[in-house]
Amino acid sequence: MTRQPSPHLPSQGVELGTASPFVPRLGDLATDSAREGRVGVVVALPGEGSATTYHLRPPGGGTQWSAPADGTTLRPVPAKATHATLLAGGDAVYDRRARQGSVPVEFHFDDSSTFDGALILTTAELERLYAQTSRLLEAHERALGSTP
């Protein structure tokens, strides 16, 4: 499942606060704010069979609990980012007004999904990244035997 790209700034086309509500499905992982953020697998939905609430069970098994049928206490468990790579075909841009650079990247998550985003760097961060990537390139050249 690939996530849809989301522009970095609201002025680029996405309004704030327009996220659709979370409607858990069977098998989804969810955190329950009424249970101090406890994580559970949705094992029954309201309206299915005799269930009048969501029923969740800890991922490794254990005692089941209920959450309100409107799902207001449930939130999705986000996938964790594992790394980011440069976005193919993307080009870095420097914003003189903001005094920062933007490098298009693709974030990779532990559920194999990806998300297009941007690495935003201040001038100081750009200089630090330049120094670090220069050292990496020098190490690469030494490893190849190109540089004495």
Short mmCIF file of N, CA and C in Angstrom, two decimals:
data_model
loop_
_atom_site.label_atom_id
_atom_site.label_comp_id
_atom_site.label_asym_id
_atom_site.label_seq_id
_atom_site.Cartn_x
_atom_site.Cartn_y
_atom_site.Cartn_z
N MET A 1 0.84 -1.17 0.00
CA MET A 1 0.00 0.00 0.00
C MET A 1 0.89 1.23 0.00
N THR A 2 0.75 2.04 -1.00
CA THR A 2 1.51 3.28 -1.09
C THR A 2 0.63 4.42 -0.65
N ARG A 3 1.14 5.21 0.25
CA ARG A 3 0.38 6.36 0.74
C ARG A 3 0.42 7.45 -0.32
N GLN A 4 -0.59 8.29 -0.31
CA GLN A 4 -0.67 9.39 -1.25
C GLN A 4 0.27 10.52 -0.81
N PRO A 5 0.94 11.14 -1.77
CA PRO A 5 1.82 12.26 -1.42
C PRO A 5 1.02 13.40 -0.79
N SER A 6 1.63 14.07 0.14
CA SER A 6 0.99 15.21 0.78
C SER A 6 1.92 16.40 0.68
N PRO A 7 1.46 17.50 0.09
CA PRO A 7 2.32 18.68 -0.02
C PRO A 7 2.84 19.13 1.34
N HIS A 8 4.02 19.75 1.32
CA HIS A 8 4.66 20.18 2.56
C HIS A 8 3.92 21.34 3.22
N LEU A 9 3.42 22.25 2.42
CA LEU A 9 2.78 23.43 2.98
C LEU A 9 1.30 23.49 2.60
N PRO A 10 0.43 23.99 3.49
CA PRO A 10 -0.98 24.10 3.14
C PRO A 10 -1.22 24.91 1.87
N SER A 11 -0.35 25.88 1.61
CA SER A 11 -0.52 26.70 0.41
C SER A 11 -0.30 25.91 -0.87
N GLN A 12 0.18 24.67 -0.74
CA GLN A 12 0.42 23.84 -1.91
C GLN A 12 -0.77 22.94 -2.22
N GLY A 13 -1.93 23.18 -1.59
CA GLY A 13 -3.11 22.47 -2.01
C GLY A 13 -3.85 21.65 -0.98
N VAL A 14 -3.35 21.48 0.19
CA VAL A 14 -4.05 20.68 1.19
C VAL A 14 -4.43 21.58 2.36
N GLU A 15 -5.71 21.56 2.71
CA GLU A 15 -6.16 22.37 3.84
C GLU A 15 -5.93 21.61 5.13
N LEU A 16 -5.70 22.35 6.20
CA LEU A 16 -5.50 21.74 7.50
C LEU A 16 -6.83 21.22 8.04
N GLY A 17 -6.77 20.13 8.80
CA GLY A 17 -7.96 19.62 9.45
C GLY A 17 -8.92 18.88 8.55
N THR A 18 -8.48 18.40 7.40
CA THR A 18 -9.38 17.73 6.49
C THR A 18 -9.20 16.22 6.48
N ALA A 19 -8.49 15.68 7.46
CA ALA A 19 -8.28 14.23 7.50
C ALA A 19 -9.60 13.52 7.74
N SER A 20 -9.78 12.40 7.06
CA SER A 20 -11.00 11.64 7.26
C SER A 20 -10.92 10.90 8.59
N PRO A 21 -12.06 10.65 9.22
CA PRO A 21 -12.05 9.98 10.52
C PRO A 21 -11.58 8.53 10.38
N PHE A 22 -11.02 8.03 11.46
CA PHE A 22 -10.55 6.64 11.49
C PHE A 22 -11.74 5.73 11.76
N VAL A 23 -11.99 4.81 10.86
CA VAL A 23 -13.04 3.82 11.02
C VAL A 23 -12.35 2.46 11.02
N PRO A 24 -12.12 1.90 12.21
CA PRO A 24 -11.39 0.63 12.29
C PRO A 24 -12.12 -0.51 11.58
N ARG A 25 -11.33 -1.40 11.00
CA ARG A 25 -11.84 -2.62 10.36
C ARG A 25 -11.30 -3.82 11.13
N LEU A 26 -11.89 -4.96 10.91
CA LEU A 26 -11.41 -6.18 11.55
C LEU A 26 -9.93 -6.37 11.24
N GLY A 27 -9.14 -6.69 12.25
CA GLY A 27 -7.73 -6.93 12.08
C GLY A 27 -6.85 -5.70 12.17
N ASP A 28 -7.44 -4.50 12.17
CA ASP A 28 -6.65 -3.27 12.30
C ASP A 28 -6.03 -3.18 13.69
N LEU A 29 -4.84 -2.58 13.74
CA LEU A 29 -4.25 -2.21 15.03
C LEU A 29 -4.75 -0.82 15.37
N ALA A 30 -5.13 -0.63 16.61
CA ALA A 30 -5.62 0.67 17.05
C ALA A 30 -5.13 0.95 18.46
N THR A 31 -4.92 2.24 18.75
CA THR A 31 -4.64 2.65 20.13
C THR A 31 -5.94 3.17 20.71
N ASP A 32 -6.14 2.91 21.98
CA ASP A 32 -7.37 3.31 22.66
C ASP A 32 -7.02 4.36 23.72
N SER A 33 -7.41 5.60 23.47
CA SER A 33 -7.08 6.69 24.40
C SER A 33 -7.79 6.52 25.74
N ALA A 34 -8.89 5.80 25.77
CA ALA A 34 -9.58 5.56 27.04
C ALA A 34 -8.84 4.53 27.89
N ARG A 35 -7.88 3.85 27.28
CA ARG A 35 -7.08 2.83 27.98
C ARG A 35 -5.61 3.24 28.00
N GLU A 36 -5.34 4.54 28.12
CA GLU A 36 -3.99 5.10 28.20
C GLU A 36 -3.13 4.73 27.00
N GLY A 37 -3.75 4.72 25.80
CA GLY A 37 -3.00 4.46 24.58
C GLY A 37 -2.71 2.99 24.34
N ARG A 38 -3.38 2.12 25.05
CA ARG A 38 -3.18 0.67 24.88
C ARG A 38 -3.43 0.28 23.43
N VAL A 39 -2.60 -0.59 22.89
CA VAL A 39 -2.72 -1.03 21.50
C VAL A 39 -3.45 -2.37 21.45
N GLY A 40 -4.39 -2.49 20.51
CA GLY A 40 -5.12 -3.73 20.35
C GLY A 40 -5.47 -4.00 18.91
N VAL A 41 -5.77 -5.26 18.65
CA VAL A 41 -6.25 -5.69 17.34
C VAL A 41 -7.77 -5.68 17.40
N VAL A 42 -8.41 -5.08 16.40
CA VAL A 42 -9.87 -5.05 16.36
C VAL A 42 -10.36 -6.45 16.00
N VAL A 43 -11.11 -7.08 16.95
CA VAL A 43 -11.58 -8.45 16.74
C VAL A 43 -13.10 -8.52 16.54
N ALA A 44 -13.82 -7.44 16.80
CA ALA A 44 -15.26 -7.39 16.54
C ALA A 44 -15.66 -5.95 16.31
N LEU A 45 -16.59 -5.76 15.37
CA LEU A 45 -17.07 -4.43 15.01
C LEU A 45 -18.48 -4.22 15.56
N PRO A 46 -18.84 -2.97 15.87
CA PRO A 46 -20.21 -2.71 16.32
C PRO A 46 -21.19 -3.06 15.20
N GLY A 47 -22.29 -3.66 15.57
CA GLY A 47 -23.31 -4.00 14.58
C GLY A 47 -23.12 -5.36 13.94
N GLU A 48 -22.00 -6.03 14.20
CA GLU A 48 -21.79 -7.37 13.65
C GLU A 48 -22.11 -8.39 14.73
N GLY A 49 -23.04 -9.26 14.44
CA GLY A 49 -23.45 -10.25 15.44
C GLY A 49 -24.10 -9.55 16.62
N SER A 50 -23.63 -9.85 17.81
CA SER A 50 -24.19 -9.24 19.01
C SER A 50 -23.36 -8.07 19.51
N ALA A 51 -22.30 -7.71 18.77
CA ALA A 51 -21.41 -6.63 19.22
C ALA A 51 -22.10 -5.27 19.11
N THR A 52 -22.05 -4.50 20.18
CA THR A 52 -22.58 -3.13 20.17
C THR A 52 -21.45 -2.13 20.33
N THR A 53 -20.23 -2.64 20.48
CA THR A 53 -19.04 -1.80 20.62
C THR A 53 -17.92 -2.45 19.81
N TYR A 54 -16.80 -1.75 19.70
CA TYR A 54 -15.60 -2.36 19.14
C TYR A 54 -15.01 -3.27 20.21
N HIS A 55 -14.49 -4.40 19.81
CA HIS A 55 -13.79 -5.28 20.74
C HIS A 55 -12.35 -5.39 20.26
N LEU A 56 -11.42 -5.20 21.19
CA LEU A 56 -10.00 -5.26 20.87
C LEU A 56 -9.31 -6.27 21.78
N ARG A 57 -8.21 -6.81 21.29
CA ARG A 57 -7.41 -7.78 22.06
C ARG A 57 -5.95 -7.41 21.85
N PRO A 58 -5.11 -7.52 22.88
CA PRO A 58 -3.67 -7.22 22.69
C PRO A 58 -3.10 -8.05 21.53
N PRO A 59 -2.16 -7.51 20.77
CA PRO A 59 -1.62 -8.20 19.60
C PRO A 59 -1.07 -9.60 19.90
N GLY A 60 -0.50 -9.81 21.05
CA GLY A 60 0.04 -11.12 21.40
C GLY A 60 -0.95 -12.03 22.09
N GLY A 61 -2.20 -11.59 22.18
CA GLY A 61 -3.21 -12.34 22.90
C GLY A 61 -3.40 -11.75 24.27
N GLY A 62 -4.47 -12.11 24.92
CA GLY A 62 -4.74 -11.60 26.26
C GLY A 62 -6.20 -11.22 26.40
N THR A 63 -6.49 -10.49 27.44
CA THR A 63 -7.86 -10.13 27.76
C THR A 63 -8.39 -9.06 26.82
N GLN A 64 -9.54 -9.35 26.27
CA GLN A 64 -10.22 -8.46 25.33
C GLN A 64 -10.87 -7.31 26.08
N TRP A 65 -11.03 -6.15 25.41
CA TRP A 65 -11.76 -5.03 26.00
C TRP A 65 -12.62 -4.37 24.94
N SER A 66 -13.49 -3.49 25.37
CA SER A 66 -14.43 -2.82 24.48
C SER A 66 -14.09 -1.35 24.35
N ALA A 67 -14.44 -0.79 23.22
CA ALA A 67 -14.31 0.66 22.97
C ALA A 67 -15.64 1.14 22.40
N PRO A 68 -15.98 2.41 22.61
CA PRO A 68 -17.28 2.93 22.15
C PRO A 68 -17.54 2.67 20.67
N ALA A 69 -18.81 2.44 20.35
CA ALA A 69 -19.22 2.12 18.98
C ALA A 69 -18.92 3.25 18.00
N ASP A 70 -18.83 4.49 18.49
CA ASP A 70 -18.53 5.60 17.57
C ASP A 70 -17.02 5.69 17.26
N GLY A 71 -16.21 4.91 17.95
CA GLY A 71 -14.77 4.85 17.69
C GLY A 71 -13.99 6.09 18.09
N THR A 72 -14.60 6.96 18.87
CA THR A 72 -13.95 8.24 19.21
C THR A 72 -12.67 8.07 20.03
N THR A 73 -12.51 6.97 20.72
CA THR A 73 -11.30 6.78 21.53
C THR A 73 -10.21 6.01 20.76
N LEU A 74 -10.53 5.57 19.55
CA LEU A 74 -9.59 4.75 18.77
C LEU A 74 -8.85 5.57 17.73
N ARG A 75 -7.58 5.30 17.60
CA ARG A 75 -6.73 5.93 16.59
C ARG A 75 -5.90 4.85 15.92
N PRO A 76 -5.56 5.05 14.64
CA PRO A 76 -4.72 4.04 13.97
C PRO A 76 -3.32 4.02 14.57
N VAL A 77 -2.70 2.87 14.52
CA VAL A 77 -1.30 2.74 14.94
C VAL A 77 -0.47 3.03 13.70
N PRO A 78 0.28 4.12 13.70
CA PRO A 78 1.03 4.46 12.49
C PRO A 78 2.19 3.50 12.26
N ALA A 79 2.45 3.24 10.99
CA ALA A 79 3.63 2.45 10.64
C ALA A 79 4.86 3.29 10.97
N LYS A 80 5.95 2.64 11.32
CA LYS A 80 7.17 3.37 11.67
C LYS A 80 8.04 3.53 10.43
N ALA A 81 8.59 4.73 10.29
CA ALA A 81 9.51 4.99 9.19
C ALA A 81 10.81 4.25 9.45
N THR A 82 11.33 3.59 8.42
CA THR A 82 12.59 2.87 8.56
C THR A 82 13.74 3.65 7.94
N HIS A 83 13.46 4.37 6.85
CA HIS A 83 14.50 5.16 6.20
C HIS A 83 13.87 6.06 5.13
N ALA A 84 14.67 6.94 4.57
CA ALA A 84 14.23 7.80 3.48
C ALA A 84 15.27 7.72 2.37
N THR A 85 14.81 7.82 1.14
CA THR A 85 15.70 7.82 -0.01
C THR A 85 15.38 9.04 -0.88
N LEU A 86 16.35 9.45 -1.68
CA LEU A 86 16.09 10.56 -2.59
C LEU A 86 15.01 10.14 -3.58
N LEU A 87 14.10 11.04 -3.87
CA LEU A 87 13.01 10.76 -4.78
C LEU A 87 13.54 10.79 -6.21
N ALA A 88 13.31 9.73 -6.94
CA ALA A 88 13.77 9.63 -8.33
C ALA A 88 13.15 10.77 -9.14
N GLY A 89 13.97 11.45 -9.90
CA GLY A 89 13.49 12.52 -10.75
C GLY A 89 13.25 13.84 -10.05
N GLY A 90 13.38 13.85 -8.73
CA GLY A 90 13.16 15.09 -7.98
C GLY A 90 14.41 15.94 -7.98
N ASP A 91 14.26 17.24 -7.80
CA ASP A 91 15.41 18.13 -7.76
C ASP A 91 15.31 19.02 -6.53
N ALA A 92 16.44 19.28 -5.92
CA ALA A 92 16.49 20.14 -4.75
C ALA A 92 16.18 21.59 -5.15
N VAL A 93 15.55 22.30 -4.22
CA VAL A 93 15.17 23.69 -4.47
C VAL A 93 15.59 24.53 -3.27
N TYR A 94 16.12 25.73 -3.53
CA TYR A 94 16.46 26.64 -2.45
C TYR A 94 15.45 27.78 -2.45
N ASP A 95 14.84 28.04 -1.30
CA ASP A 95 13.87 29.11 -1.13
C ASP A 95 14.59 30.29 -0.48
N ARG A 96 14.88 31.32 -1.27
CA ARG A 96 15.62 32.48 -0.76
C ARG A 96 14.87 33.19 0.35
N ARG A 97 13.54 33.29 0.19
CA ARG A 97 12.74 33.99 1.19
C ARG A 97 12.80 33.28 2.54
N ALA A 98 12.67 31.96 2.54
CA ALA A 98 12.69 31.20 3.78
C ALA A 98 14.11 30.85 4.22
N ARG A 99 15.07 31.06 3.33
CA ARG A 99 16.47 30.72 3.60
C ARG A 99 16.62 29.25 4.00
N GLN A 100 16.01 28.40 3.18
CA GLN A 100 16.10 26.96 3.42
C GLN A 100 16.02 26.20 2.10
N GLY A 101 16.57 25.01 2.13
CA GLY A 101 16.53 24.15 0.97
C GLY A 101 15.54 23.03 1.18
N SER A 102 15.06 22.49 0.08
CA SER A 102 14.11 21.38 0.13
C SER A 102 14.59 20.31 -0.84
N VAL A 103 14.72 19.09 -0.32
CA VAL A 103 15.16 17.96 -1.13
C VAL A 103 14.02 16.94 -1.14
N PRO A 104 13.50 16.57 -2.32
CA PRO A 104 12.41 15.59 -2.36
C PRO A 104 12.91 14.20 -1.96
N VAL A 105 12.20 13.57 -1.04
CA VAL A 105 12.58 12.25 -0.55
C VAL A 105 11.36 11.33 -0.54
N GLU A 106 11.64 10.04 -0.48
CA GLU A 106 10.58 9.05 -0.32
C GLU A 106 10.82 8.36 1.01
N PHE A 107 9.83 8.43 1.90
CA PHE A 107 9.93 7.77 3.20
C PHE A 107 9.45 6.33 3.05
N HIS A 108 10.17 5.41 3.67
CA HIS A 108 9.82 3.98 3.63
C HIS A 108 9.42 3.56 5.03
N PHE A 109 8.33 2.78 5.13
CA PHE A 109 7.78 2.37 6.41
C PHE A 109 7.89 0.87 6.60
N ASP A 110 7.81 0.44 7.86
CA ASP A 110 7.99 -0.99 8.16
C ASP A 110 6.85 -1.87 7.64
N ASP A 111 5.76 -1.26 7.16
CA ASP A 111 4.69 -2.06 6.54
C ASP A 111 4.83 -2.09 5.03
N SER A 112 6.01 -1.68 4.52
CA SER A 112 6.35 -1.65 3.09
C SER A 112 5.68 -0.52 2.32
N SER A 113 4.96 0.36 2.99
CA SER A 113 4.37 1.49 2.29
C SER A 113 5.42 2.58 2.15
N THR A 114 5.15 3.53 1.27
CA THR A 114 6.04 4.66 1.06
C THR A 114 5.23 5.95 1.05
N PHE A 115 5.92 7.06 1.21
CA PHE A 115 5.26 8.36 1.24
C PHE A 115 6.25 9.38 0.70
N ASP A 116 5.83 10.15 -0.30
CA ASP A 116 6.68 11.20 -0.85
C ASP A 116 6.64 12.40 0.08
N GLY A 117 7.81 12.97 0.35
CA GLY A 117 7.88 14.12 1.24
C GLY A 117 9.07 14.97 0.88
N ALA A 118 9.48 15.80 1.80
CA ALA A 118 10.59 16.70 1.57
C ALA A 118 11.46 16.78 2.81
N LEU A 119 12.76 16.82 2.57
CA LEU A 119 13.72 17.08 3.64
C LEU A 119 13.99 18.58 3.58
N ILE A 120 13.61 19.30 4.62
CA ILE A 120 13.77 20.75 4.67
C ILE A 120 15.01 21.05 5.51
N LEU A 121 15.92 21.84 4.95
CA LEU A 121 17.19 22.12 5.60
C LEU A 121 17.46 23.62 5.69
N THR A 122 17.88 24.07 6.87
CA THR A 122 18.32 25.45 7.03
C THR A 122 19.70 25.58 6.36
N THR A 123 20.19 26.80 6.26
CA THR A 123 21.51 27.02 5.67
C THR A 123 22.59 26.27 6.45
N ALA A 124 22.53 26.31 7.76
CA ALA A 124 23.52 25.60 8.58
C ALA A 124 23.43 24.09 8.35
N GLU A 125 22.21 23.57 8.23
CA GLU A 125 22.04 22.14 7.98
C GLU A 125 22.53 21.76 6.59
N LEU A 126 22.30 22.63 5.61
CA LEU A 126 22.81 22.38 4.26
C LEU A 126 24.34 22.28 4.27
N GLU A 127 24.98 23.19 5.00
CA GLU A 127 26.45 23.17 5.09
C GLU A 127 26.93 21.89 5.78
N ARG A 128 26.25 21.48 6.84
CA ARG A 128 26.62 20.25 7.54
C ARG A 128 26.43 19.03 6.64
N LEU A 129 25.32 18.99 5.91
CA LEU A 129 25.06 17.87 5.01
C LEU A 129 26.10 17.83 3.88
N TYR A 130 26.48 19.00 3.37
CA TYR A 130 27.50 19.07 2.33
C TYR A 130 28.82 18.49 2.85
N ALA A 131 29.21 18.87 4.06
CA ALA A 131 30.46 18.35 4.63
C ALA A 131 30.38 16.84 4.82
N GLN A 132 29.25 16.35 5.28
CA GLN A 132 29.10 14.91 5.51
C GLN A 132 29.09 14.12 4.21
N THR A 133 28.36 14.61 3.21
CA THR A 133 28.32 13.88 1.94
C THR A 133 29.67 13.96 1.23
N SER A 134 30.40 15.05 1.41
CA SER A 134 31.75 15.15 0.84
C SER A 134 32.66 14.09 1.44
N ARG A 135 32.57 13.91 2.77
CA ARG A 135 33.36 12.85 3.42
C ARG A 135 32.96 11.46 2.93
N LEU A 136 31.68 11.25 2.71
CA LEU A 136 31.22 9.96 2.19
C LEU A 136 31.76 9.69 0.80
N LEU A 137 31.74 10.71 -0.05
CA LEU A 137 32.27 10.54 -1.41
C LEU A 137 33.78 10.27 -1.40
N GLU A 138 34.49 10.95 -0.52
CA GLU A 138 35.93 10.70 -0.39
C GLU A 138 36.19 9.27 0.07
N ALA A 139 35.44 8.79 1.03
CA ALA A 139 35.58 7.42 1.52
C ALA A 139 35.27 6.43 0.40
N HIS A 140 34.25 6.72 -0.40
CA HIS A 140 33.90 5.87 -1.53
C HIS A 140 35.05 5.80 -2.54
N GLU A 141 35.63 6.94 -2.86
CA GLU A 141 36.74 6.99 -3.81
C GLU A 141 37.95 6.22 -3.26
N ARG A 142 38.22 6.38 -1.97
CA ARG A 142 39.34 5.63 -1.36
C ARG A 142 39.07 4.12 -1.45
N ALA A 143 37.84 3.72 -1.19
CA ALA A 143 37.49 2.30 -1.25
C ALA A 143 37.66 1.74 -2.66
N LEU A 144 37.42 2.56 -3.66
CA LEU A 144 37.60 2.12 -5.05
C LEU A 144 39.04 2.17 -5.51
N GLY A 145 39.89 2.83 -4.70
CA GLY A 145 41.29 2.97 -5.06
C GLY A 145 41.56 4.13 -6.01
N SER A 146 40.56 5.01 -6.19
CA SER A 146 40.70 6.15 -7.09
C SER A 146 41.56 7.25 -6.50
N THR A 147 41.60 7.34 -5.18
CA THR A 147 42.34 8.40 -4.49
C THR A 147 43.38 7.76 -3.61
N PRO A 148 44.62 8.28 -3.67
CA PRO A 148 45.69 7.71 -2.84
C PRO A 148 45.44 7.87 -1.37
#
